Structure formats: structure tokens, C-alpha cells
C-alpha positions as YAML, in Angstrom:
chain: A
units: angstrom
residues:
- id: 1
  name: MET
  ca: [9.84, 10.28, 2.81]
- id: 2
  name: LEU
  ca: [11.25, 10.57, 6.01]
- id: 3
  name: VAL
  ca: [7.87, 11.16, 8.10]
- id: 4
  name: ALA
  ca: [5.90, 8.18, 5.76]
- id: 5
  name: LEU
  ca: [8.69, 6.11, 6.91]
- id: 6
  name: ILE
  ca: [8.63, 7.42, 10.99]
- id: 7
  name: GLY
  ca: [5.39, 7.63, 10.40]
- id: 8
  name: LEU
  ca: [5.37, 4.28, 10.23]
- id: 9
  name: VAL
  ca: [7.89, 2.78, 12.69]
- id: 10
  name: ILE
  ca: [5.58, 4.42, 15.37]
- id: 11
  name: GLY
  ca: [3.05, 2.73, 14.32]
- id: 12
  name: ILE
  ca: [4.87, -0.49, 14.00]
- id: 13
  name: THR
  ca: [5.84, 0.10, 17.27]
- id: 14
  name: VAL
  ca: [2.69, 0.57, 18.94]
- id: 15
  name: GLY
  ca: [0.74, -1.12, 16.77]
- id: 16
  name: ILE
  ca: [3.10, -4.54, 18.07]
- id: 17
  name: PHE
  ca: [3.43, -3.67, 22.01]
- id: 18
  name: SER
  ca: [-0.06, -2.42, 22.61]
- id: 19
  name: GLY
  ca: [-1.68, -5.81, 23.50]
- id: 20
  name: ILE
  ca: [-4.22, -5.55, 21.44]
- id: 21
  name: VAL
  ca: [-6.20, -8.48, 20.16]
- id: 22
  name: PHE
  ca: [-8.74, -9.58, 17.00]
- id: 23
  name: PRO
  ca: [-10.64, -11.95, 17.22]
- id: 24
  name: PRO
  ca: [-10.05, -14.87, 14.75]
- id: 25
  name: GLY
  ca: [-13.28, -14.44, 12.85]
- id: 26
  name: PHE
  ca: [-11.91, -10.46, 12.22]
- id: 27
  name: SER
  ca: [-8.86, -11.87, 10.87]
- id: 28
  name: ALA
  ca: [-10.02, -12.08, 7.44]
- id: 29
  name: TYR
  ca: [-11.30, -8.51, 7.73]
- id: 30
  name: VAL
  ca: [-8.79, -6.74, 9.91]
- id: 31
  name: ALA
  ca: [-5.71, -9.24, 6.77]
- id: 32
  name: MET
  ca: [-7.02, -7.19, 3.98]
- id: 33
  name: GLY
  ca: [-8.05, -4.33, 5.48]
- id: 34
  name: ILE
  ca: [-3.94, -3.94, 5.16]
- id: 35
  name: LEU
  ca: [-3.39, -5.21, 2.50]
- id: 36
  name: ALA
  ca: [-5.49, -2.91, 0.62]
- id: 37
  name: CYS
  ca: [-4.28, -0.08, 2.65]
- id: 38
  name: MET
  ca: [0.19, -1.62, 2.01]
- id: 39
  name: ASP
  ca: [-1.78, -0.55, -1.86]
- id: 40
  name: SER
  ca: [-2.52, 2.73, -1.24]
- id: 41
  name: LEU
  ca: [1.12, 3.07, 0.68]
- id: 42
  name: LEU
  ca: [2.63, 2.53, -1.49]
- id: 43
  name: GLY
  ca: [1.02, 4.04, -4.63]
- id: 44
  name: GLY
  ca: [1.18, 6.98, -2.42]
- id: 45
  name: ILE
  ca: [4.77, 6.21, -1.91]
- id: 46
  name: TYR
  ca: [5.32, 6.26, -5.94]
- id: 47
  name: ALA
  ca: [3.01, 9.09, -6.73]
- id: 48
  name: ASN
  ca: [5.36, 11.25, -3.97]
- id: 49
  name: MET
  ca: [8.58, 10.07, -6.37]
- id: 50
  name: ARG
  ca: [6.80, 11.11, -8.91]
- id: 51
  name: GLU
  ca: [6.20, 14.55, -7.84]
- id: 52
  name: ASP
  ca: [3.47, 14.08, -8.24]
- id: 53
  name: PHE
  ca: [1.61, 13.10, -4.63]
- id: 54
  name: ARG
  ca: [-2.22, 14.72, -3.87]
- id: 55
  name: TRP
  ca: [-2.76, 13.98, 0.07]
- id: 56
  name: LYS
  ca: [-6.68, 14.39, -1.13]
- id: 57
  name: VAL
  ca: [-5.88, 11.41, -3.73]
- id: 58
  name: PHE
  ca: [-4.32, 9.51, -1.02]
- id: 59
  name: ALA
  ca: [-6.42, 9.84, 2.16]
- id: 60
  name: THR
  ca: [-9.36, 9.03, -0.17]
- id: 61
  name: GLY
  ca: [-8.03, 6.58, -1.88]
- id: 62
  name: PHE
  ca: [-6.29, 4.61, 1.70]
- id: 63
  name: VAL
  ca: [-9.43, 5.07, 2.92]
- id: 64
  name: THR
  ca: [-11.84, 3.55, 0.29]
- id: 65
  name: ASN
  ca: [-9.50, 1.12, -0.18]
- id: 66
  name: ALA
  ca: [-9.32, -0.78, 2.96]
- id: 67
  name: VAL
  ca: [-13.80, -0.44, 2.88]
- id: 68
  name: LEU
  ca: [-13.66, -2.07, -0.01]
- id: 69
  name: ALA
  ca: [-11.49, -5.20, 1.26]
- id: 70
  name: ILE
  ca: [-13.21, -5.02, 4.92]
- id: 71
  name: VAL
  ca: [-17.27, -5.48, 2.42]
- id: 72
  name: LEU
  ca: [-15.92, -7.50, 0.52]
- id: 73
  name: ILE
  ca: [-14.91, -10.16, 2.73]
- id: 74
  name: TRP
  ca: [-18.37, -9.60, 3.90]
- id: 75
  name: LEU
  ca: [-19.52, -10.21, 1.37]
- id: 76
  name: GLY
  ca: [-18.14, -13.44, 0.43]
- id: 77
  name: ASN
  ca: [-19.26, -14.40, 3.86]
- id: 78
  name: GLN
  ca: [-22.90, -13.96, 3.39]
- id: 79
  name: LEU
  ca: [-23.16, -15.73, 0.10]
- id: 80
  name: SER
  ca: [-20.48, -18.19, 1.20]
- id: 81
  name: ILE
  ca: [-17.89, -17.67, -1.15]
- id: 82
  name: ASP
  ca: [-14.50, -16.50, -0.69]
- id: 83
  name: LEU
  ca: [-14.52, -13.04, -2.30]
- id: 84
  name: SER
  ca: [-11.29, -12.74, -0.42]
- id: 85
  name: ILE
  ca: [-8.72, -14.29, -3.23]
- id: 86
  name: ALA
  ca: [-10.46, -11.76, -5.32]
- id: 87
  name: ALA
  ca: [-8.90, -8.93, -3.07]
- id: 88
  name: ILE
  ca: [-5.27, -10.95, -3.09]
- id: 89
  name: VAL
  ca: [-5.21, -11.02, -6.66]
- id: 90
  name: VAL
  ca: [-5.84, -7.74, -6.95]
- id: 91
  name: TYR
  ca: [-4.25, -5.68, -4.10]
- id: 92
  name: GLY
  ca: [-1.28, -7.86, -4.64]
- id: 93
  name: SER
  ca: [-1.05, -7.17, -7.82]
- id: 94
  name: ARG
  ca: [-1.06, -3.21, -7.42]
- id: 95
  name: MET
  ca: [1.95, -3.98, -5.35]
- id: 96
  name: PHE
  ca: [3.40, -5.92, -7.32]
- id: 97
  name: ASN
  ca: [3.14, -2.83, -9.76]
- id: 98
  name: ASN
  ca: [4.03, -0.25, -7.72]
- id: 99
  name: ILE
  ca: [6.85, -2.05, -5.98]
- id: 100
  name: SER
  ca: [8.11, -2.28, -9.78]
- id: 101
  name: ASN
  ca: [7.82, 0.90, -10.99]
- id: 102
  name: ILE
  ca: [9.58, 2.53, -7.81]
- id: 103
  name: ARG
  ca: [11.89, 0.25, -8.29]
- id: 104
  name: HIS
  ca: [11.77, 1.11, -11.43]
- id: 105
  name: LEU
  ca: [12.01, 4.84, -10.59]
- id: 106
  name: LEU
  ca: [15.26, 4.23, -7.94]
- id: 107
  name: LEU
  ca: [17.51, 2.84, -10.97]
- id: 108
  name: ASN
  ca: [16.34, 5.32, -13.45]
- id: 109
  name: LYS
  ca: [17.40, 8.49, -11.33]
- id: 110
  name: ASN
  ca: [20.85, 6.09, -9.91]
- id: 111
  name: GLU
  ca: [21.34, 5.75, -14.21]
- id: 112
  name: GLU
  ca: [21.15, 9.38, -14.24]
- id: 113
  name: LYS
  ca: [23.52, 10.09, -11.62]
- id: 114
  name: THR
  ca: [25.93, 7.56, -13.31]
- id: 115
  name: SER
  ca: [26.12, 9.35, -15.99]
- id: 116
  name: GLY
  ca: [26.24, 12.51, -15.21]
- id: 117
  name: ASP
  ca: [29.32, 11.63, -13.36]
- id: 118
  name: ALA
  ca: [30.46, 10.48, -15.88]
- id: 119
  name: GLN
  ca: [30.37, 12.53, -18.65]
- id: 120
  name: MET
  ca: [32.33, 15.43, -15.77]
...
């Protein structure tokens, strides 16, 4: 968990100070790719907390989610349909679901510790 957090901080720092600027035409693609990757990261954190984390599942899900989100935006642009809304709804709801599950796990762990301390 600590390694993932350190990697996230390093990645954000490098991204901010790298000076790379995406053209405005790519902003929807980049935003949707980031949203899909955040969904995968939260799913990985949740799986890790349940002690059910598998690298192959995480890596393939991470790449597949990002590619699928970008292809959806591209296809929507080709058809002149705003498919980004569909991707935002799907990935956003999955992120909220993962955050809710993580919160429940953390609360249950704290309750177990509290009840264990009270019994001693």
C-alpha cells in the first residue's frame, strides 16, 4: 500500500513539473484515460485490502479500462455523439462504489479493533 502511495506521489510530481502540455483537442481523451485509470487504482486498492489482489488482473484491467475509455471518446467523436457522458457515468459510479467498499472495510477493521480492546 505504501509503495502504491509513493508511486502516486512521484507520478503526480513528475507530471506537474515535466512541462508536458496536451493540445486542447486531446483533453477529452486524456481526461477519460485518467478517469479510467483512477477506477482501476481504486479497484486495486480495494482488492489489496481484501487480500485478493492479483497483478495480472490489475495490469490488464488498468490498460483495458484506459484503452476502452479512449476508444469510446474517439468513436463518439466519429459519430458526433457525446459518449464521454456514458464513460463518466460508468467509471464515476465504479469509483464511488470502490470508495464506499474501501470505507466499509476500514470501518469494519476499526470496529473489530475497538471491540477487541473492550473485551480485554
